[in-house]
Coordinates of N, CA and C and ligand atoms in Angstrom, one line a residue:
M1 N 0.8 -1.2 0.1 CA 0.2 0.0 0.5 C 0.8 1.3 -0.1
V2 N 0.6 1.9 -0.5 CA 1.2 3.5 -1.0 C 1.2 4.3 0.7
D3 N 2.3 4.5 0.5 CA 2.7 5.3 2.6 C 1.9 6.8 1.8
I4 N 0.9 7.2 2.3 CA 1.1 8.7 2.6 C 0.9 9.9 4.2
A5 N 0.7 8.7 4.5 CA 2.2 9.6 6.5 C 2.4 11.2 6.4
N6 N 3.4 11.3 4.7 CA 3.8 12.1 4.5 C 3.0 13.0 4.0
M7 N 2.4 13.2 3.9 CA 1.0 14.0 3.2 C 0.5 14.7 3.6
N8 N -0.4 16.0 3.0 CA -1.3 16.8 3.6 C -2.9 15.2 3.5
Q9 N -3.0 15.8 4.4 CA -5.0 14.8 3.9 C -5.8 15.6 5.0
K10 N -6.7 15.7 3.8 CA -8.0 16.8 4.2 C -9.1 15.7 4.5
M11 N -9.6 16.0 5.5 CA -11.1 14.6 5.1 C -11.9 16.1 4.7
E12 N -12.9 15.5 3.6 CA -14.0 15.9 2.7 C -15.1 15.9 2.8
F13 N -15.5 14.8 2.6 CA -16.8 14.0 3.2 C -16.5 12.4 4.3
T14 N -17.7 13.4 5.3 CA -17.5 11.7 6.6 C -18.3 11.3 5.8
K15 N -18.9 9.6 6.8 CA -19.9 8.4 6.4 C -21.1 9.4 6.1
E16 N -21.3 10.1 7.1 CA -22.5 10.6 7.4 C -23.3 11.7 6.1
E17 N -21.7 12.6 5.6 CA -22.6 13.3 4.9 C -22.4 12.5 3.3
I18 N -21.8 12.0 3.0 CA -22.2 10.6 2.5 C -23.5 10.1 1.7
S19 N -23.7 9.7 3.0 CA -25.1 8.5 3.1 C -26.4 10.0 2.7
E20 N -26.6 10.5 3.3 CA -27.3 12.0 2.9 C -27.3 12.4 1.5
K21 N -25.9 12.5 1.0 CA -26.1 13.3 -0.5 C -26.3 12.1 -1.3
V22 N -26.2 10.9 -1.2 CA -26.9 9.6 -2.0 C -27.9 9.2 -1.8
A23 N -28.4 9.3 -0.7 CA -30.2 9.5 -0.4 C -30.6 10.7 -0.8
E24 N -30.6 11.9 -1.1 CA -31.1 12.8 -2.3 C -30.9 12.4 -3.5
L25 N -29.6 12.2 -3.6 CA -29.6 11.3 -5.2 C -30.7 10.3 -5.8
G26 N -30.4 9.9 -5.2 CA -31.4 7.8 -5.1 C -32.9 9.3 -4.8
A27 N -32.7 9.8 -4.4 CA -35.1 10.0 -4.8 C -35.2 11.1 -5.5
R28 N -33.7 11.5 -5.5 CA -34.1 12.1 -7.4 C -34.4 11.6 -9.0
I29 N -33.8 10.8 -8.0 CA -33.2 10.1 -9.5 C -34.6 8.9 -9.6
T30 N -35.9 8.8 -8.2 CA -36.4 7.9 -8.3 C -38.2 8.6 -9.2
K31 N -38.0 10.2 -8.8 CA -39.0 10.9 -8.9 C -38.8 11.3 -10.9
D32 N -37.3 11.3 -11.0 CA -37.0 11.5 -12.8 C -37.9 10.3 -13.4
Y33 N -37.2 9.4 -12.8 CA -37.4 8.1 -13.0 C -38.5 7.1 -13.4
E34 N -39.4 7.7 -12.7 CA -40.8 6.8 -13.0 C -41.6 6.5 -13.6
G35 N -41.7 5.7 -14.2 CA -42.5 5.0 -15.4 C -41.7 4.7 -16.0
K36 N -40.2 4.7 -16.1 CA -39.4 4.7 -17.2 C -38.6 3.2 -16.9
K37 N -38.2 2.5 -17.9 CA -37.4 1.4 -17.7 C -35.1 2.1 -17.8
L38 N -35.6 1.7 -16.2 CA -34.4 2.2 -16.0 C -32.8 1.0 -15.8
L39 N -32.2 1.3 -16.7 CA -31.1 0.4 -16.9 C -30.1 1.6 -16.2
I40 N -29.0 1.1 -15.0 CA -27.8 2.2 -14.0 C -26.3 1.2 -15.2
I41 N -25.6 2.2 -16.0 CA -24.6 1.4 -15.5 C -23.4 2.1 -15.2
P42 N -22.6 1.3 -14.0 CA -21.7 1.8 -12.9 C -20.2 2.0 -14.3
L43 N -19.4 2.6 -14.1 CA -18.0 2.4 -14.5 C -17.3 1.8 -13.5
M44 N -16.8 0.5 -13.9 CA -15.8 -0.3 -13.4 C -14.4 0.2 -13.1
K45 N -13.7 0.1 -12.1 CA -13.8 0.0 -10.8 C -14.7 1.0 -9.8
G46 N -14.0 2.4 -10.3 CA -14.5 3.3 -9.3 C -15.9 3.5 -8.7
A47 N -17.0 3.0 -9.3 CA -18.7 3.7 -9.2 C -18.5 2.7 -8.5
F48 N -17.7 1.1 -8.1 CA -18.7 0.6 -7.9 C -19.6 1.1 -6.2
I49 N -19.0 1.5 -5.4 CA -19.1 1.6 -4.1 C -20.6 2.3 -3.9
F50 N -20.3 3.3 -4.7 CA -21.3 4.5 -4.8 C -22.6 4.0 -5.6
A51 N -21.8 3.2 -6.5 CA -23.7 2.7 -7.6 C -24.0 1.8 -6.6
S52 N -23.5 0.6 -5.6 CA -24.3 0.1 -4.9 C -25.3 0.8 -3.3
D53 N -24.8 1.8 -3.0 CA -24.9 2.7 -2.1 C -26.3 3.0 -2.8
L54 N -25.7 3.8 -3.9 CA -26.8 4.6 -5.2 C -27.8 4.1 -5.2
I55 N -28.3 2.7 -5.7 CA -29.1 2.2 -6.1 C -30.1 1.5 -5.5
R56 N -29.7 1.1 -4.1 CA -30.1 1.4 -3.2 C -30.5 2.2 -2.4
N57 N -30.9 3.4 -2.9 CA -31.5 5.0 -2.7 C -32.7 5.0 -3.6
I58 N -32.8 3.9 -4.5 CA -33.2 4.4 -5.8 C -34.8 3.4 -5.7
D59 N -35.8 4.1 -6.1 CA -37.2 3.0 -4.9 C -37.4 2.6 -6.3
M60 N -37.0 1.8 -6.9 CA -38.0 1.3 -8.5 C -37.7 0.3 -8.8
N61 N -38.0 -0.2 -9.8 CA -37.3 -1.4 -10.5 C -36.2 -0.7 -11.2
L62 N -35.2 -1.8 -11.2 CA -33.6 -1.1 -11.9 C -33.2 -2.9 -12.6
S63 N -32.6 -2.0 -13.6 CA -31.4 -3.6 -14.2 C -30.0 -2.4 -14.3
I64 N -29.1 -3.8 -14.2 CA -27.6 -2.8 -13.7 C -26.5 -3.6 -14.9
E65 N -25.9 -3.2 -15.7 CA -25.0 -3.8 -16.3 C -23.1 -2.8 -15.9
F66 N -23.1 -3.6 -15.9 CA -21.3 -2.6 -15.2 C -20.5 -2.2 -16.7
L67 N -19.4 -1.4 -17.1 CA -18.3 -1.7 -17.9 C -17.8 -1.1 -17.6
K68 N -16.4 -1.5 -18.0 CA -15.1 -1.4 -18.1 C -14.2 -0.5 -18.5
T69 N -13.8 0.9 -18.3 CA -13.0 1.9 -18.9 C -11.5 1.6 -18.3
S70 N -10.6 2.3 -19.0 CA -9.3 1.7 -18.9 C -8.8 3.5 -19.6
S71 N -8.1 4.2 -17.9 CA -6.8 5.2 -19.4 C -6.0 5.8 -17.9
Y72 N -6.5 5.7 -17.4 CA -5.0 6.3 -16.1 C -5.0 4.9 -16.0
N73 N -4.7 3.9 -16.6 CA -3.0 2.7 -16.0 C -2.4 3.3 -14.8
D74 N -3.0 3.6 -13.6 CA -2.4 3.6 -12.5 C -2.0 4.8 -12.1
L75 N -1.9 5.7 -13.1 CA -1.5 6.9 -13.4 C -2.4 8.4 -12.5
L76 N -1.5 9.7 -12.6 CA -2.9 9.8 -11.8 C -3.8 11.3 -12.5
E77 N -3.4 10.7 -13.4 CA -4.0 11.9 -14.2 C -4.6 11.3 -15.9
S78 N -5.2 11.3 -16.2 CA -5.9 10.7 -17.8 C -5.1 11.1 -19.2
S79 N -5.0 9.5 -19.0 CA -4.2 9.7 -20.3 C -4.4 10.4 -21.5
G80 N -5.9 10.8 -21.3 CA -6.7 11.2 -22.3 C -7.0 10.0 -23.5
E81 N -6.6 9.1 -23.5 CA -7.3 8.0 -24.6 C -8.0 7.1 -23.2
V82 N -9.6 6.8 -23.7 CA -10.0 5.6 -23.4 C -10.5 4.8 -23.5
K83 N -10.5 3.3 -22.9 CA -10.5 2.5 -23.8 C -11.6 1.4 -22.9
I84 N -12.4 1.0 -23.6 CA -13.8 0.1 -23.3 C -12.6 -1.2 -23.3
D85 N -12.8 -1.9 -21.6 CA -12.4 -2.7 -21.8 C -13.1 -4.0 -21.3
D86 N -14.3 -3.8 -20.4 CA -15.6 -4.6 -20.4 C -16.6 -3.7 -20.7
D87 N -17.2 -4.0 -22.0 CA -18.5 -3.7 -22.3 C -19.8 -4.1 -22.2
I88 N -20.5 -3.5 -22.2 CA -22.3 -4.0 -21.4 C -22.8 -4.6 -22.5
E89 N -23.6 -6.2 -21.9 CA -23.9 -6.8 -23.4 C -24.7 -7.2 -23.9
I90 N -25.6 -6.5 -23.2 CA -27.5 -6.4 -23.7 C -27.9 -4.9 -24.7
E91 N -28.4 -5.2 -25.6 CA -29.1 -4.4 -26.4 C -29.7 -2.9 -25.7
I92 N -29.3 -2.0 -25.9 CA -30.3 -1.3 -24.9 C -30.7 0.0 -25.1
S93 N -31.7 0.2 -26.3 CA -32.4 1.0 -26.8 C -34.4 0.8 -26.2
E94 N -34.4 0.3 -25.4 CA -35.6 0.3 -24.5 C -35.4 0.9 -23.4
Y95 N -33.8 0.8 -22.9 CA -33.8 1.6 -21.4 C -33.3 3.2 -21.6
D96 N -34.1 3.8 -20.2 CA -33.1 4.9 -19.9 C -32.1 4.8 -19.2
V97 N -30.9 4.8 -20.5 CA -29.8 5.0 -18.8 C -29.5 5.6 -18.1
L98 N -28.9 5.2 -16.9 CA -28.0 6.0 -16.7 C -26.9 6.0 -15.9
V99 N -25.6 6.9 -16.4 CA -24.1 6.3 -16.9 C -23.6 6.3 -15.1
V100 N -23.2 5.9 -14.1 CA -22.6 6.5 -12.8 C -21.5 6.1 -12.9
D101 N -20.2 7.1 -12.8 CA -18.6 6.8 -11.9 C -19.0 7.7 -10.9
D102 N -17.5 7.4 -10.6 CA -17.3 8.2 -8.8 C -16.9 9.3 -9.1
I103 N -16.2 10.0 -10.0 CA -16.1 11.4 -10.1 C -15.7 12.1 -11.5
V104 N -15.8 13.2 -12.5 CA -15.9 13.8 -13.3 C -14.2 14.8 -12.9
D105 N -13.2 14.5 -14.0 CA -12.0 15.1 -13.4 C -12.1 16.2 -15.0
S106 N -11.1 15.2 -16.1 CA -11.1 15.8 -16.9 C -12.6 15.9 -18.0
G107 N -13.0 14.9 -17.8 CA -14.2 15.1 -18.8 C -14.3 14.1 -19.7
I108 N -12.7 13.4 -19.0 CA -12.8 12.6 -20.8 C -13.1 10.6 -20.8
T109 N -13.4 10.4 -20.1 CA -14.2 9.4 -19.7 C -15.2 9.3 -20.1
L110 N -16.2 10.4 -19.8 CA -17.7 10.4 -19.4 C -18.0 10.9 -20.7
K111 N -17.2 11.8 -21.3 CA -17.8 11.9 -22.9 C -17.5 10.6 -24.0
A112 N -16.8 10.5 -23.5 CA -15.8 8.8 -24.4 C -17.2 7.8 -24.1
V113 N -17.5 7.3 -23.3 CA -18.4 6.2 -22.9 C -19.5 6.8 -22.8
T114 N -20.3 8.2 -22.9 CA -21.4 8.9 -23.6 C -21.5 8.6 -25.2
E115 N -20.4 8.7 -25.5 CA -20.7 8.7 -27.1 C -21.2 7.1 -27.2
H116 N -19.6 6.1 -26.7 CA -20.2 4.8 -27.0 C -21.2 4.3 -26.9
L117 N -22.1 5.3 -26.0 CA -23.1 4.3 -25.3 C -24.7 4.7 -26.7
S118 N -24.1 6.8 -26.9 CA -24.9 6.7 -27.8 C -25.6 6.1 -29.0
K119 N -24.2 5.8 -29.8 CA -24.6 4.8 -31.0 C -24.9 4.7 -30.9
R120 N -26.0 3.3 -29.7 CA -26.6 1.6 -29.8 C -28.0 2.5 -29.1
N121 N -28.9 4.2 -29.5 CA -29.9 4.6 -29.3 C -30.7 4.1 -27.6
P122 N -30.0 4.8 -27.2 CA -31.4 4.4 -25.5 C -32.2 5.0 -25.8
K123 N -33.0 5.0 -25.1 CA -34.4 5.7 -25.1 C -33.9 7.3 -25.2
S124 N -33.0 7.7 -23.5 CA -32.4 8.4 -23.3 C -30.8 7.9 -22.3
L125 N -30.2 9.0 -21.9 CA -28.5 8.7 -21.8 C -27.9 10.1 -20.4
K126 N -27.9 9.5 -19.6 CA -27.8 10.8 -18.4 C -26.7 10.0 -18.1
T127 N -26.5 11.3 -16.6 CA -25.0 10.1 -16.0 C -25.3 11.0 -14.8
C128 N -24.2 10.6 -13.5 CA -24.1 10.6 -12.6 C -23.2 10.7 -11.9
T129 N -22.4 11.2 -10.8 CA -21.9 11.4 -10.1 C -21.3 11.6 -9.4
F130 N -20.4 10.7 -8.4 CA -20.8 12.2 -6.8 C -19.6 13.1 -6.6
L131 N -18.7 12.7 -7.8 CA -18.2 13.6 -7.8 C -17.4 14.6 -8.6
D132 N -17.6 16.0 -8.7 CA -17.4 16.4 -10.3 C -16.0 17.4 -9.4
K133 N -14.9 17.9 -10.3 CA -13.8 18.7 -10.3 C -13.5 19.2 -11.6
P134 N -14.7 20.3 -12.1 CA -14.9 21.6 -13.0 C -14.3 22.5 -13.6
E135 N -12.9 22.1 -12.2 CA -11.9 23.2 -13.2 C -11.0 22.3 -13.6
R136 N -11.0 21.0 -13.6 CA -10.1 20.5 -14.0 C -10.5 20.0 -15.9
R137 N -11.4 20.2 -16.2 CA -12.1 19.9 -17.4 C -11.0 20.5 -18.2
Q138 N -10.6 19.0 -19.3 CA -10.2 19.2 -20.8 C -10.8 19.2 -21.9
V139 N -12.7 18.6 -22.0 CA -13.2 18.3 -22.8 C -15.0 19.4 -22.7
E140 N -15.3 19.2 -22.9 CA -17.1 19.8 -22.8 C -17.5 19.0 -21.6
F141 N -17.8 18.9 -20.7 CA -18.9 17.3 -20.5 C -19.5 18.4 -18.4
V142 N -20.3 17.8 -19.2 CA -21.3 18.8 -17.5 C -22.0 16.9 -17.2
P143 N -22.5 16.9 -16.4 CA -23.2 15.3 -15.2 C -24.3 15.9 -15.2
D144 N -25.1 15.4 -15.4 CA -26.4 15.6 -15.4 C -27.0 15.3 -13.4
Y145 N -26.5 14.8 -12.9 CA -26.8 14.6 -11.3 C -25.2 14.1 -10.8
C146 N -25.1 15.4 -9.5 CA -23.5 15.1 -9.6 C -23.9 15.4 -7.5
G147 N -23.1 15.0 -6.9 CA -23.5 14.9 -5.4 C -22.9 16.4 -4.7
Y148 N -21.6 16.2 -5.4 CA -20.7 17.7 -4.5 C -19.5 18.1 -6.0
E149 N -20.0 19.5 -5.8 CA -18.7 20.1 -6.9 C -17.4 20.4 -5.6
I150 N -15.8 20.0 -6.0 CA -15.1 20.3 -5.4 C -14.0 20.6 -5.9
E151 N -13.1 20.9 -5.2 CA -11.5 22.0 -5.7 C -10.9 20.9 -6.1
N152 N -9.8 21.2 -6.9 CA -8.6 20.8 -7.3 C -8.1 19.7 -6.9
N153 N -8.1 19.2 -5.6 CA -6.9 18.1 -4.8 C -8.3 16.7 -5.2
F154 N -6.5 15.7 -5.2 CA -6.5 14.5 -5.7 C -7.4 13.9 -4.1
V155 N -8.5 13.1 -4.7 CA -9.9 12.8 -3.0 C -9.2 10.8 -3.3
I156 N -9.5 10.4 -2.3 CA -9.1 8.7 -2.3 C -11.1 8.8 -1.5
G157 N -10.7 7.1 -1.3 CA -11.7 6.8 -0.6 C -13.2 7.0 -1.3
Y158 N -13.9 6.0 -0.4 CA -15.2 5.4 -1.3 C -15.4 5.4 -2.8
G159 N -14.7 4.4 -2.9 CA -13.9 4.0 -4.6 C -12.9 4.7 -4.8
L160 N -12.9 5.8 -4.9 CA -12.1 6.3 -5.3 C -10.2 6.0 -5.0
N161 N -9.9 5.5 -5.8 CA -8.0 4.8 -5.7 C -6.8 5.7 -5.9
Y162 N -6.0 5.2 -4.8 CA -5.1 6.3 -5.2 C -3.6 5.7 -6.2
I163 N -3.6 4.7 -5.8 CA -2.5 3.9 -7.2 C -2.8 2.1 -6.7
G164 N -3.0 1.3 -7.9 CA -3.8 0.0 -7.7 C -5.3 0.1 -6.8
D165 N -5.2 -0.9 -6.4 CA -6.9 -0.2 -5.2 C -6.5 1.0 -3.9
D166 N -5.5 0.8 -4.0 CA -5.4 1.3 -2.2 C -6.1 2.3 -1.8
Y167 N -6.7 2.6 -0.4 CA -7.7 3.2 -0.1 C -8.9 3.1 -0.8
R168 N -9.7 2.6 -2.1 CA -10.6 2.5 -2.3 C -11.4 2.3 -1.0
N169 N -11.3 1.2 -0.3 CA -12.7 0.8 0.6 C -12.6 1.8 1.5
L170 N -12.2 3.2 2.6 CA -12.6 4.0 3.4 C -13.7 4.6 3.1
P171 N -14.7 4.0 4.0 CA -16.0 4.8 4.3 C -15.9 6.5 4.1
Y172 N -14.9 7.5 3.7 CA -15.0 8.5 3.6 C -14.0 8.8 2.6
I173 N -14.6 9.9 2.2 CA -13.5 10.4 1.0 C -12.7 11.0 1.8
F174 N -11.4 11.4 1.9 CA -10.0 12.4 1.9 C -9.7 12.8 1.1
S175 N -8.9 14.0 0.8 CA -7.6 14.7 0.1 C -6.5 14.8 0.3
I176 N -5.3 14.9 -0.6 CA -3.8 14.4 0.2 C -3.4 15.0 -1.7
S177 N -2.8 15.8 -0.8 CA -1.3 17.2 -0.9 C -0.4 16.5 -0.7
P178 N 0.5 17.2 -1.5 CA 1.8 17.7 -1.2 C 2.8 17.7 0.3
K179 N 3.6 17.5 1.1 CA 3.3 18.6 2.5 C 4.1 19.8 2.1
D180 N 4.3 19.8 0.8 CA 5.7 21.0 0.8 C 4.5 22.4 0.0
E181 N 3.6 21.6 -0.4 CA 2.4 23.1 -1.5 C 1.5 23.5 -0.4
Ligands
IMP1 P1 -11.4 12.2 -16.0 O1 -11.5 10.8 -17.8 O2 -10.3 12.5 -16.3 O3 -12.7 12.6 -16.1 O4 -11.2 11.0 -15.0 C1 -12.0 10.0 -14.8 C2 -11.5 8.9 -13.7 O5 -10.6 9.0 -13.5 C3 -12.3 8.9 -12.5 O6 -13.3 8.0 -12.8 C4 -11.2 8.3 -11.6 O7 -11.4 6.5 -11.4 C5 -10.1 9.0 -11.5 N1 -10.0 10.0 -10.5 C6 -10.0 11.7 -11.5 N2 -10.1 12.2 -10.3 C7 -9.6 11.5 -9.4 C8 -9.1 11.8 -7.9 O8 -9.4 12.8 -7.4 N3 -9.4 10.2 -7.1 C9 -9.3 9.2 -7.5 N4 -9.5 9.2 -8.9 C10 -9.2 10.4 -10.1
MG2 MG1 -12.4 5.3 -12.7

């Protein structure tokens, strides 16, 4: 595990704040998708913890398909290219699709994924991310549902990893930065 003891660490969102926000997002989605055939597509691996909490706060029948992308290759910044490692396996033209991710940073991942999925003509296609760092955007992208907008810091926990899978399993979110900054 990468040692972060020599870095500045700041608590950003506690377990309680996270669960309140997820409940709020779930309630909005339940209302907006009433009577629709909802398909949730979490992006692996980052979104799996947020998505599993989110779907338990969506009070209606829904389907789930996972999609795995890579671009980071364990680096802390997007390589600028998004690869679909594992695609969804079903026909989506009957579904109102909601793509779920942990965070939007450059916007490159979600832009590429939504372009990829829109070619399959879903009934509708929206996105939901727990966090958004709008200042870091390299391409135009605005999530339809967002938990919190945050500043330019690197955040870990609640599915968000540092290097490899390190710190994904923390139940809260904190930011890290070099000590001399
Ligand atoms: P984007 O394509 O640059 O928007 O990158 C989105 C992906 O980068 C997210 O799904 C995360 O996996 C990862 N990412 C971006 N910022 C952070 C961060 O602060 N902590 C951990 N992962 C991040
Ligand atoms: Mg990710």
